PDB file of C-alpha atoms in Angstrom:
ATOM      1  CA  MET A   8      -9.690  -9.425   5.092  1.00  0.00           C
ATOM      2  CA  PRO A   9     -11.599  -6.500   4.953  1.00  0.00           C
ATOM      3  CA  ASN A  10     -12.811  -4.734   1.727  1.00  0.00           C
ATOM      4  CA  ASP A  11     -11.819  -1.900  -0.248  1.00  0.00           C
ATOM      5  CA  LEU A  12     -15.719   0.420   1.308  1.00  0.00           C
ATOM      6  CA  GLU A  13     -14.405  -1.284   4.949  1.00  0.00           C
ATOM      7  CA  LYS A  14     -10.721  -0.026   4.622  1.00  0.00           C
ATOM      8  CA  LYS A  15     -11.987   2.986   3.600  1.00  0.00           C
ATOM      9  CA  ILE A  16     -14.221   3.034   6.834  1.00  0.00           C
ATOM     10  CA  ILE A  17     -11.425   1.794   9.173  1.00  0.00           C
ATOM     11  CA  ALA A  18      -8.938   4.360   7.467  1.00  0.00           C
ATOM     12  CA  ALA A  19     -11.697   6.896   8.952  1.00  0.00           C
ATOM     13  CA  LEU A  20     -12.280   5.529  12.399  1.00  0.00           C
ATOM     14  CA  GLN A  21      -8.680   4.459  13.409  1.00  0.00           C
ATOM     15  CA  GLY A  22      -8.455   8.576  13.995  1.00  0.00           C
ATOM     16  CA  ASP A  23     -10.453  10.781  15.384  1.00  0.00           C
ATOM     17  CA  ILE A  24     -14.352  10.854  14.897  1.00  0.00           C
ATOM     18  CA  PRO A  25     -15.792  14.695  14.135  1.00  0.00           C
ATOM     19  CA  VAL A  26     -17.602  16.058  17.525  1.00  0.00           C
ATOM     20  CA  THR A  27     -20.142  17.537  15.557  1.00  0.00           C
ATOM     21  CA  PRO A  28     -24.212  15.825  15.403  1.00  0.00           C
ATOM     22  CA  ARG A  29     -24.189  13.805  12.403  1.00  0.00           C
ATOM     23  CA  PRO A  30     -20.035  12.516  12.530  1.00  0.00           C
ATOM     24  CA  TYR A  31     -21.115   9.132  10.012  1.00  0.00           C
ATOM     25  CA  ARG A  32     -22.101  11.438   7.346  1.00  0.00           C
ATOM     26  CA  GLU A  33     -18.866  13.571   7.516  1.00  0.00           C
ATOM     27  CA  ILE A  34     -17.112  10.519   7.038  1.00  0.00           C
ATOM     28  CA  ALA A  35     -19.518   8.806   4.632  1.00  0.00           C
ATOM     29  CA  GLU A  36     -18.815  12.378   2.685  1.00  0.00           C
ATOM     30  CA  THR A  37     -14.815  11.504   2.582  1.00  0.00           C
ATOM     31  CA  ALA A  38     -15.500   7.944   1.684  1.00  0.00           C
ATOM     32  CA  GLY A  39     -18.321   8.337  -1.302  1.00  0.00           C
ATOM     33  CA  VAL A  40     -20.884   6.649   0.389  1.00  0.00           C
ATOM     34  CA  ASP A  41     -23.864   7.508   1.758  1.00  0.00           C
ATOM     35  CA  GLU A  42     -24.333   7.780   6.087  1.00  0.00           C
ATOM     36  CA  GLU A  43     -26.451   4.465   6.284  1.00  0.00           C
ATOM     37  CA  THR A  44     -23.777   2.470   4.504  1.00  0.00           C
ATOM     38  CA  VAL A  45     -21.345   3.679   7.216  1.00  0.00           C
ATOM     39  CA  ILE A  46     -23.592   2.777   9.785  1.00  0.00           C
ATOM     40  CA  SER A  47     -24.075  -0.284   9.064  1.00  0.00           C
ATOM     41  CA  VAL A  48     -20.595  -1.297   8.070  1.00  0.00           C
ATOM     42  CA  VAL A  49     -19.471   0.099  11.516  1.00  0.00           C
ATOM     43  CA  LYS A  50     -22.103  -1.911  13.503  1.00  0.00           C
ATOM     44  CA  ASP A  51     -20.697  -4.862  11.321  1.00  0.00           C
ATOM     45  CA  LEU A  52     -17.100  -3.916  12.250  1.00  0.00           C
ATOM     46  CA  TYR A  53     -18.447  -4.108  15.774  1.00  0.00           C
ATOM     47  CA  GLN A  54     -20.348  -7.067  15.966  1.00  0.00           C
ATOM     48  CA  ARG A  55     -17.785  -9.198  14.313  1.00  0.00           C
ATOM     49  CA  GLY A  56     -14.569  -7.924  16.904  1.00  0.00           C
ATOM     50  CA  VAL A  57     -12.639  -6.180  14.118  1.00  0.00           C
ATOM     51  CA  ILE A  58     -13.486  -3.399  16.469  1.00  0.00           C
ATOM     52  CA  ARG A  59     -12.087  -4.228  20.113  1.00  0.00           C
ATOM     53  CA  ARG A  60     -13.525  -1.123  21.556  1.00  0.00           C
ATOM     54  CA  PHE A  61     -15.233   1.679  19.767  1.00  0.00           C
ATOM     55  CA  GLY A  62     -15.239   5.086  22.240  1.00  0.00           C
ATOM     56  CA  ALA A  63     -13.225   7.904  23.692  1.00  0.00           C
ATOM     57  CA  THR A  64      -9.210   7.383  24.709  1.00  0.00           C
ATOM     58  CA  LEU A  65      -8.220   9.099  27.384  1.00  0.00           C
ATOM     59  CA  ARG A  66      -4.632  10.518  28.661  1.00  0.00           C
ATOM     60  CA  HIS A  67      -4.279   8.796  31.833  1.00  0.00           C
ATOM     61  CA  GLN A  68      -2.226  11.290  32.953  1.00  0.00           C
ATOM     62  CA  LYS A  69      -4.692  13.825  32.537  1.00  0.00           C
ATOM     63  CA  SER A  70      -7.785  12.289  33.848  1.00  0.00           C
ATOM     64  CA  GLY A  71      -6.317  11.095  37.336  1.00  0.00           C
ATOM     65  CA  PHE A  72      -4.156   7.688  36.810  1.00  0.00           C
ATOM     66  CA  ASN A  73      -1.033   9.194  37.481  1.00  0.00           C
ATOM     67  CA  ALA A  74       1.248   5.929  37.362  1.00  0.00           C
ATOM     68  CA  ASN A  75       1.370   3.028  35.498  1.00  0.00           C
ATOM     69  CA  ALA A  76       3.585   0.237  35.587  1.00  0.00           C
ATOM     70  CA  MET A  77       4.231  -3.026  33.357  1.00  0.00           C
ATOM     71  CA  VAL A  78       4.709  -5.882  35.913  1.00  0.00           C
ATOM     72  CA  ALA A  79       6.358  -8.993  34.129  1.00  0.00           C
ATOM     73  CA  TRP A  80       6.174 -12.185  35.586  1.00  0.00           C
ATOM     74  CA  GLN A  81       7.533 -15.700  35.626  1.00  0.00           C
ATOM     75  CA  VAL A  82       4.876 -18.525  35.540  1.00  0.00           C
ATOM     76  CA  ALA A  83       5.121 -22.394  35.222  1.00  0.00           C
ATOM     77  CA  GLU A  84       3.687 -22.820  31.815  1.00  0.00           C
ATOM     78  CA  ALA A  85       1.141 -25.565  33.320  1.00  0.00           C
ATOM     79  CA  LEU A  86      -0.414 -22.881  35.434  1.00  0.00           C
ATOM     80  CA  ILE A  87      -0.016 -20.077  33.082  1.00  0.00           C
ATOM     81  CA  ASP A  88      -3.948 -19.667  32.224  1.00  0.00           C
ATOM     82  CA  ASP A  89      -5.216 -20.177  35.707  1.00  0.00           C
ATOM     83  CA  VAL A  90      -2.711 -17.265  36.887  1.00  0.00           C
ATOM     84  CA  GLY A  91      -3.541 -15.187  33.815  1.00  0.00           C
ATOM     85  CA  GLU A  92      -6.913 -15.885  34.398  1.00  0.00           C
ATOM     86  CA  GLN A  93      -6.577 -14.653  38.168  1.00  0.00           C
ATOM     87  CA  ILE A  94      -4.632 -11.764  37.644  1.00  0.00           C
ATOM     88  CA  ALA A  95      -7.317 -10.602  35.035  1.00  0.00           C
ATOM     89  CA  ALA A  96      -9.617 -10.324  37.824  1.00  0.00           C
ATOM     90  CA  TYR A  97      -7.865  -7.353  39.712  1.00  0.00           C
ATOM     91  CA  ASP A  98      -9.168  -3.774  38.472  1.00  0.00           C
ATOM     92  CA  ALA A  99      -6.012  -2.355  38.159  1.00  0.00           C
ATOM     93  CA  VAL A 100      -4.800  -4.576  36.016  1.00  0.00           C
ATOM     94  CA  THR A 101      -5.663  -3.129  32.860  1.00  0.00           C
ATOM     95  CA  HIS A 102      -3.666  -5.771  30.488  1.00  0.00           C
ATOM     96  CA  CYS A 103      -2.758  -9.304  30.980  1.00  0.00           C
ATOM     97  CA  TYR A 104      -0.991 -11.463  28.012  1.00  0.00           C
ATOM     98  CA  ARG A 105       1.230 -14.547  27.821  1.00  0.00           C
ATOM     99  CA  ARG A 106       4.071 -13.786  25.710  1.00  0.00           C
ATOM    100  CA  ASP A 107       6.732 -15.921  24.321  1.00  0.00           C
ATOM    101  CA  PRO A 108       9.699 -15.480  26.785  1.00  0.00           C
ATOM    102  CA  ALA A 109      13.109 -14.852  24.975  1.00  0.00           C
ATOM    103  CA  PRO A 110      16.102 -17.126  26.316  1.00  0.00           C
ATOM    104  CA  GLN A 111      17.769 -13.950  28.341  1.00  0.00           C
ATOM    105  CA  TRP A 112      14.083 -12.572  29.657  1.00  0.00           C
ATOM    106  CA  PRO A 113      12.534 -15.259  31.297  1.00  0.00           C
ATOM    107  CA  TYR A 114       9.564 -13.577  31.782  1.00  0.00           C
ATOM    108  CA  ASN A 115       6.130 -15.055  30.327  1.00  0.00           C
ATOM    109  CA  LEU A 116       3.421 -13.011  31.808  1.00  0.00           C
ATOM    110  CA  TYR A 117       3.180  -9.253  31.068  1.00  0.00           C
ATOM    111  CA  THR A 118       0.317  -7.193  33.040  1.00  0.00           C
ATOM    112  CA  MET A 119      -0.081  -3.128  33.290  1.00  0.00           C
ATOM    113  CA  VAL A 120      -1.287  -1.662  35.937  1.00  0.00           C
ATOM    114  CA  HIS A 121      -2.300   1.842  36.770  1.00  0.00           C
ATOM    115  CA  ALA A 122      -2.441   3.399  39.603  1.00  0.00           C
ATOM    116  CA  SER A 123      -2.817   7.059  41.054  1.00  0.00           C
ATOM    117  CA  ASP A 124       1.286   6.833  42.071  1.00  0.00           C
ATOM    118  CA  GLU A 125       4.058   4.141  41.729  1.00  0.00           C
ATOM    119  CA  ASP A 126       3.859   2.973  45.168  1.00  0.00           C
ATOM    120  CA  GLU A 127       0.432   2.264  44.826  1.00  0.00           C
ATOM    121  CA  CYS A 128       1.486   0.169  41.444  1.00  0.00           C
ATOM    122  CA  ARG A 129       4.090  -1.535  43.725  1.00  0.00           C
ATOM    123  CA  GLU A 130       1.552  -2.398  46.467  1.00  0.00           C
ATOM    124  CA  ILE A 131      -0.995  -4.000  44.014  1.00  0.00           C
ATOM    125  CA  ALA A 132       2.278  -6.034  42.722  1.00  0.00           C
ATOM    126  CA  ARG A 133       2.810  -7.200  45.805  1.00  0.00           C
ATOM    127  CA  LYS A 134      -0.424  -8.082  47.088  1.00  0.00           C
ATOM    128  CA  ILE A 135      -1.269  -9.902  43.755  1.00  0.00           C
ATOM    129  CA  SER A 136       2.385 -11.880  44.023  1.00  0.00           C
ATOM    130  CA  ASP A 137       0.667 -12.714  47.768  1.00  0.00           C
ATOM    131  CA  ASP A 138      -2.542 -13.596  46.905  1.00  0.00           C
ATOM    132  CA  ILE A 139      -0.990 -15.881  44.060  1.00  0.00           C
ATOM    133  CA  GLY A 140       2.004 -16.278  45.364  1.00  0.00           C
ATOM    134  CA  LEU A 141       4.223 -15.441  42.490  1.00  0.00           C
ATOM    135  CA  SER A 142       7.970 -14.576  43.378  1.00  0.00           C
ATOM    136  CA  ASP A 143       9.365 -14.153  40.605  1.00  0.00           C
ATOM    137  CA  TYR A 144       8.567 -10.785  38.816  1.00  0.00           C
ATOM    138  CA  THR A 145      10.151  -7.637  37.926  1.00  0.00           C
ATOM    139  CA  MET A 146       8.328  -3.867  37.655  1.00  0.00           C
ATOM    140  CA  LEU A 147       8.906  -1.876  34.991  1.00  0.00           C
ATOM    141  CA  PHE A 148       8.159   1.796  35.520  1.00  0.00           C
ATOM    142  CA  SER A 149       7.781   4.195  32.073  1.00  0.00           C
ATOM    143  CA  ARG A 150      10.562   6.983  32.818  1.00  0.00           C
ATOM    144  CA  ARG A 151       9.408   8.597  28.790  1.00  0.00           C
ATOM    145  CA  GLU A 152       7.818   8.251  26.542  1.00  0.00           C
ATOM    146  CA  LEU A 153       9.487   8.088  23.112  1.00  0.00           C
ATOM    147  CA  LYS A 154       5.914   7.776  20.657  1.00  0.00           C
ATOM    148  CA  LYS A 155       2.147   6.648  21.285  1.00  0.00           C
ATOM    149  CA  THR A 156      -0.243   7.058  18.325  1.00  0.00           C
ATOM    150  CA  SER A 157      -2.743   4.415  17.507  1.00  0.00           C
ATOM    151  CA  MET A 158      -2.191   2.344  14.255  1.00  0.00           C
ATOM    152  CA  GLN A 159      -2.898   3.834  11.114  1.00  0.00           C
ATOM    153  CA  TYR A 160      -3.726   0.450   8.940  1.00  0.00           C
ATOM    154  CA  PHE A 161      -4.898   1.387   5.897  1.00  0.00           C
ATOM    155  CA  ASP A 162      -4.470   4.862   5.201  1.00  0.00           C
ATOM    156  CA  ASN A 163      -2.161   4.954   2.882  1.00  0.00           C
ATOM    157  CA  GLU A 164      -3.856   3.313  -0.105  1.00  0.00           C
ATOM    158  CA  PHE A 165      -6.152   5.841  -0.497  1.00  0.00           C
ATOM    159  CA  ASP A 166      -3.649   8.346  -0.636  1.00  0.00           C
TER     160      ASP A 166
ATOM    161  CA  MET B  17      -7.606  16.886  38.468  1.00  0.00           C
ATOM    162  CA  THR B  18      -8.862  20.568  36.926  1.00  0.00           C
ATOM    163  CA  ALA B  19     -11.693  21.719  35.872  1.00  0.00           C
ATOM    164  CA  ILE B  20     -13.864  18.832  35.092  1.00  0.00           C
ATOM    165  CA  ASP B  21     -17.455  18.641  36.727  1.00  0.00           C
ATOM    166  CA  GLU B  22     -19.627  15.500  37.537  1.00  0.00           C
ATOM    167  CA  THR B  23     -21.228  15.852  34.535  1.00  0.00           C
ATOM    168  CA  ASP B  24     -17.501  15.662  32.381  1.00  0.00           C
ATOM    169  CA  LYS B  25     -16.990  12.687  34.286  1.00  0.00           C
ATOM    170  CA  THR B  26     -20.237  10.755  33.623  1.00  0.00           C
ATOM    171  CA  ILE B  27     -20.148  11.726  29.868  1.00  0.00           C
ATOM    172  CA  LEU B  28     -16.435  10.485  30.169  1.00  0.00           C
ATOM    173  CA  ASN B  29     -17.264   7.565  31.710  1.00  0.00           C
ATOM    174  CA  ARG B  30     -20.249   6.837  29.402  1.00  0.00           C
ATOM    175  CA  ILE B  31     -17.617   7.526  25.892  1.00  0.00           C
ATOM    176  CA  GLN B  32     -14.871   5.208  26.364  1.00  0.00           C
ATOM    177  CA  SER B  33     -16.954   2.072  24.882  1.00  0.00           C
ATOM    178  CA  ASP B  34     -20.113   1.622  23.449  1.00  0.00           C
ATOM    179  CA  PHE B  35     -19.923   4.438  21.652  1.00  0.00           C
ATOM    180  CA  PRO B  36     -23.585   4.615  19.224  1.00  0.00           C
ATOM    181  CA  ILE B  37     -23.617   3.651  16.525  1.00  0.00           C
ATOM    182  CA  THR B  38     -26.459   5.903  15.174  1.00  0.00           C
ATOM    183  CA  GLN B  39     -27.540   8.921  13.107  1.00  0.00           C
ATOM    184  CA  ARG B  40     -27.111  11.213  15.906  1.00  0.00           C
ATOM    185  CA  PRO B  41     -24.803   9.741  18.709  1.00  0.00           C
ATOM    186  CA  TYR B  42     -24.151  12.494  20.328  1.00  0.00           C
ATOM    187  CA  GLN B  43     -27.673  13.074  20.607  1.00  0.00           C
ATOM    188  CA  ALA B  44     -28.183   9.528  22.136  1.00  0.00           C
ATOM    189  CA  VAL B  45     -25.580   9.989  24.678  1.00  0.00           C
ATOM    190  CA  ALA B  46     -27.257  13.095  25.865  1.00  0.00           C
ATOM    191  CA  GLU B  47     -30.811  11.157  25.983  1.00  0.00           C
ATOM    192  CA  GLU B  48     -29.015   8.350  27.870  1.00  0.00           C
ATOM    193  CA  LEU B  49     -27.632  10.853  30.452  1.00  0.00           C
ATOM    194  CA  ARG B  50     -30.531  13.191  30.672  1.00  0.00           C
ATOM    195  CA  LEU B  51     -28.561  15.816  29.071  1.00  0.00           C
ATOM    196  CA  ASP B  52     -28.873  17.906  26.057  1.00  0.00           C
ATOM    197  CA  GLU B  53     -27.480  17.034  22.516  1.00  0.00           C
ATOM    198  CA  GLU B  54     -25.510  20.755  22.154  1.00  0.00           C
ATOM    199  CA  ASP B  55     -24.390  20.183  26.128  1.00  0.00           C
ATOM    200  CA  VAL B  56     -22.879  17.129  25.608  1.00  0.00           C
ATOM    201  CA  ILE B  57     -20.802  18.453  22.205  1.00  0.00           C
ATOM    202  CA  HIS B  58     -19.858  21.098  24.067  1.00  0.00           C
ATOM    203  CA  ARG B  59     -18.411  19.791  26.602  1.00  0.00           C
ATOM    204  CA  ILE B  60     -16.310  16.807  24.896  1.00  0.00           C
ATOM    205  CA  ARG B  61     -15.081  19.144  22.164  1.00  0.00           C
ATOM    206  CA  ARG B  62     -14.070  21.280  25.831  1.00  0.00           C
ATOM    207  CA  LEU B  63     -12.542  17.463  26.959  1.00  0.00           C
ATOM    208  CA  LYS B  64     -10.279  17.130  23.625  1.00  0.00           C
ATOM    209  CA  GLU B  65      -9.127  20.802  24.216  1.00  0.00           C
ATOM    210  CA  LEU B  66      -8.052  20.066  27.746  1.00  0.00           C
ATOM    211  CA  GLY B  67      -6.327  16.809  26.333  1.00  0.00           C
ATOM    212  CA  ILE B  68      -8.220  14.945  28.642  1.00  0.00           C
ATOM    213  CA  ILE B  69      -9.716  13.175  25.898  1.00  0.00           C
ATOM    214  CA  ARG B  70      -7.028  12.134  23.011  1.00  0.00           C
ATOM    215  CA  ARG B  71      -9.778  10.730  20.091  1.00  0.00           C
ATOM    216  CA  ILE B  72     -12.965   9.179  19.486  1.00  0.00           C
ATOM    217  CA  GLY B  73     -12.532   6.074  17.315  1.00  0.00           C
ATOM    218  CA  GLY B  74     -12.123   2.613  16.501  1.00  0.00           C
ATOM    219  CA  ASN B  75      -9.727   0.358  18.320  1.00  0.00           C
ATOM    220  CA  PHE B  76      -8.978  -2.614  16.392  1.00  0.00           C
ATOM    221  CA  VAL B  77      -7.391  -6.286  16.319  1.00  0.00           C
ATOM    222  CA  PRO B  78      -4.521  -6.618  14.274  1.00  0.00           C
ATOM    223  CA  GLY B  79      -5.503 -10.290  13.486  1.00  0.00           C
ATOM    224  CA  LYS B  80      -8.843  -9.849  12.319  1.00  0.00           C
ATOM    225  CA  LEU B  81      -7.176  -7.090   9.671  1.00  0.00           C
ATOM    226  CA  GLY B  82      -4.423  -9.159   8.449  1.00  0.00           C
ATOM    227  CA  PHE B  83      -1.934  -7.780  10.856  1.00  0.00           C
ATOM    228  CA  VAL B  84      -0.045  -9.545  13.966  1.00  0.00           C
ATOM    229  CA  SER B  85       1.573  -7.330  16.654  1.00  0.00           C
ATOM    230  CA  THR B  86       4.408  -7.869  19.714  1.00  0.00           C
ATOM    231  CA  LEU B  87       5.971  -6.334  22.135  1.00  0.00           C
ATOM    232  CA  CYS B  88       9.787  -5.600  21.763  1.00  0.00           C
ATOM    233  CA  ALA B  89      12.236  -4.456  24.263  1.00  0.00           C
ATOM    234  CA  GLY B  90      16.020  -3.222  23.466  1.00  0.00           C
ATOM    235  CA  ARG B  91      19.118  -3.019  25.717  1.00  0.00           C
ATOM    236  CA  VAL B  92      19.976   0.574  24.685  1.00  0.00           C
ATOM    237  CA  PRO B  93      23.330   2.453  26.112  1.00  0.00           C
ATOM    238  CA  GLU B  94      21.931   5.648  27.531  1.00  0.00           C
ATOM    239  CA  LYS B  95      23.728   7.678  25.247  1.00  0.00           C
ATOM    240  CA  LYS B  96      22.203   5.898  22.337  1.00  0.00           C
ATOM    241  CA  ILE B  97      18.124   6.165  23.510  1.00  0.00           C
ATOM    242  CA  ASP B  98      17.349   9.228  21.445  1.00  0.00           C
ATOM    243  CA  GLY B  99      18.929   7.699  18.482  1.00  0.00           C
ATOM    244  CA  PHE B 100      17.597   4.556  18.743  1.00  0.00           C
ATOM    245  CA  ALA B 101      13.946   6.195  19.461  1.00  0.00           C
ATOM    246  CA  ALA B 102      14.324   8.236  16.325  1.00  0.00           C
ATOM    247  CA  VAL B 103      14.888   4.884  13.954  1.00  0.00           C
ATOM    248  CA  VAL B 104      12.498   2.577  15.858  1.00  0.00           C
ATOM    249  CA  ASN B 105       9.261   5.670  15.953  1.00  0.00           C
ATOM    250  CA  ASP B 106       9.978   6.184  12.098  1.00  0.00           C
ATOM    251  CA  TYR B 107       7.913   2.597  11.277  1.00  0.00           C
ATOM    252  CA  ARG B 108       4.199   3.607  11.256  1.00  0.00           C
ATOM    253  CA  GLY B 109       3.745   0.065  13.185  1.00  0.00           C
ATOM    254  CA  VAL B 110       5.524   1.267  15.996  1.00  0.00           C
ATOM    255  CA  THR B 111       2.167   2.711  18.244  1.00  0.00           C
ATOM    256  CA  HIS B 112       3.950   3.306  21.582  1.00  0.00           C
ATOM    257  CA  ASN B 113       7.691   3.229  22.838  1.00  0.00           C
ATOM    258  CA  TYR B 114       8.891   4.432  26.352  1.00  0.00           C
ATOM    259  CA  VAL B 115      11.726   4.451  28.508  1.00  0.00           C
ATOM    260  CA  ARG B 116      11.495   1.920  31.237  1.00  0.00           C
ATOM    261  CA  ASP B 117      13.434   1.132  34.163  1.00  0.00           C
ATOM    262  CA  ASN B 118      15.278  -1.862  33.927  1.00  0.00           C
ATOM    263  CA  ILE B 119      18.276  -3.551  31.882  1.00  0.00           C
ATOM    264  CA  TYR B 120      15.894  -3.941  28.804  1.00  0.00           C
ATOM    265  CA  ASN B 121      15.470  -0.120  28.734  1.00  0.00           C
ATOM    266  CA  VAL B 122      13.629   0.700  25.322  1.00  0.00           C
ATOM    267  CA  TRP B 123      10.617  -0.956  25.358  1.00  0.00           C
ATOM    268  CA  PHE B 124       8.488  -0.296  22.162  1.00  0.00           C
ATOM    269  CA  THR B 125       4.963  -2.445  20.360  1.00  0.00           C
ATOM    270  CA  MET B 126       5.131  -3.254  16.251  1.00  0.00           C
ATOM    271  CA  ILE B 127       2.318  -4.279  14.515  1.00  0.00           C
ATOM    272  CA  ALA B 128       3.348  -5.424  11.155  1.00  0.00           C
ATOM    273  CA  PRO B 129       1.560  -7.747   8.248  1.00  0.00           C
ATOM    274  CA  SER B 130       3.645 -10.825   9.537  1.00  0.00           C
ATOM    275  CA  MET B 131       6.244 -11.924  12.029  1.00  0.00           C
ATOM    276  CA  GLU B 132       8.484 -12.379   8.974  1.00  0.00           C
ATOM    277  CA  GLU B 133       8.342  -8.754   8.450  1.00  0.00           C
ATOM    278  CA  ILE B 134       8.577  -7.589  12.340  1.00  0.00           C
ATOM    279  CA  LYS B 135      11.631 -10.082  12.485  1.00  0.00           C
ATOM    280  CA  GLN B 136      13.040  -8.068   9.453  1.00  0.00           C
ATOM    281  CA  ASN B 137      12.197  -5.199  10.969  1.00  0.00           C
ATOM    282  CA  LEU B 138      13.788  -5.932  13.956  1.00  0.00           C
ATOM    283  CA  ALA B 139      17.423  -6.923  12.509  1.00  0.00           C
ATOM    284  CA  GLN B 140      16.873  -3.478  10.528  1.00  0.00           C
ATOM    285  CA  ILE B 141      16.810  -1.592  13.504  1.00  0.00           C
ATOM    286  CA  ALA B 142      19.691  -3.593  15.324  1.00  0.00           C
ATOM    287  CA  GLU B 143      21.604  -2.978  11.822  1.00  0.00           C
ATOM    288  CA  GLN B 144      21.049   0.618  11.876  1.00  0.00           C
ATOM    289  CA  THR B 145      21.197   1.398  15.652  1.00  0.00           C
ATOM    290  CA  GLY B 146      24.078  -0.928  16.458  1.00  0.00           C
ATOM    291  CA  VAL B 147      22.151  -2.047  19.454  1.00  0.00           C
ATOM    292  CA  PRO B 148      21.917  -5.767  19.007  1.00  0.00           C
ATOM    293  CA  ASP B 149      19.947  -6.823  21.830  1.00  0.00           C
ATOM    294  CA  ILE B 150      16.335  -6.404  21.132  1.00  0.00           C
ATOM    295  CA  ILE B 151      13.814  -9.219  22.676  1.00  0.00           C
ATOM    296  CA  ASN B 152      10.927  -9.540  20.813  1.00  0.00           C
ATOM    297  CA  LEU B 153       7.608 -11.150  22.783  1.00  0.00           C
ATOM    298  CA  PRO B 154       4.769 -12.240  20.819  1.00  0.00           C
ATOM    299  CA  ALA B 155       1.544 -11.918  22.721  1.00  0.00           C
ATOM    300  CA  THR B 156       0.068 -15.842  22.703  1.00  0.00           C
ATOM    301  CA  ARG B 157      -3.164 -15.621  25.043  1.00  0.00           C
ATOM    302  CA  VAL B 158      -4.900 -12.203  25.967  1.00  0.00           C
ATOM    303  CA  TYR B 159      -6.366 -12.739  29.231  1.00  0.00           C
ATOM    304  CA  LYS B 160      -7.173  -8.921  29.704  1.00  0.00           C
ATOM    305  CA  ILE B 161      -7.843  -6.034  27.686  1.00  0.00           C
ATOM    306  CA  LYS B 162      -9.103  -3.149  29.412  1.00  0.00           C
ATOM    307  CA  ALA B 163      -9.726   0.361  28.419  1.00  0.00           C
ATOM    308  CA  GLN B 164     -12.431   1.682  30.797  1.00  0.00           C
ATOM    309  CA  PHE B 165     -10.955   3.895  33.341  1.00  0.00           C
ATOM    310  CA  ASN B 166     -13.680   4.764  35.531  1.00  0.00           C
ATOM    311  CA  LEU B 167     -13.753   8.245  36.775  1.00  0.00           C
ATOM    312  CA  GLU B 168     -15.556   9.247  40.214  1.00  0.00           C
TER     313      GLU B 168
END
């Protein structure tokens, strides 16, 4: 678990860092420490893999990736690691996870596919299905965004 | 895509991951791309104003901060979707929530300190909304998380 200083810095980094010449100095002022400390803690969090990705998050719809689909696959458990790695290798696949299925929902491998339109998403899923020989899958297109945000892990502890 | 040029695309491709952790990160980006710091800052501000950049910051691994995450889906009658969404979205651990075209039609992610708490939250949501059928699909293995979208 992160210590109090790390929590303060995480709280700052999980928002939006300033677009000014010395953003870490501004974070440092808010956290009540010096700039060098912030930089070394951020480096450490990044090197330890606590920060998975550090940088800009784009709005896909505004950057040309207009469509995305969740594709849920039903894969034999004995093959799932192989299949998971194979599907992960497709460029259009941005996320690929094994998930526990539910009794009334048999799918156990989940991928997000991003493309320029829905037909292209369908085409990609069909190609993966043909290439790997997976016939049981369902495509879930998003029809409405109800919420999209980043997790705020620790900010309420310092209010 | 409107109003962004090749230099903007180069900057966007550079700053989606490995954002510099140095005193003057925008200057570091500028140097790498043979631009100047002021221009990089100006362009990034504009890309945020245009809504192309949602935010710049860290994306954390929940497990390394003592949290668990899961994907859930509810089978929600059309008329109840807005009410269901209001209850679900109220949880700060719900970060993504979408209507999708399936019998399970409302799909959301939930992050919490334990799976026990997630189960309690789901039971509470079911009770409050009268939607009993909510599936909980925790990830047990990650094969890929990519968040770099190359603009060409």
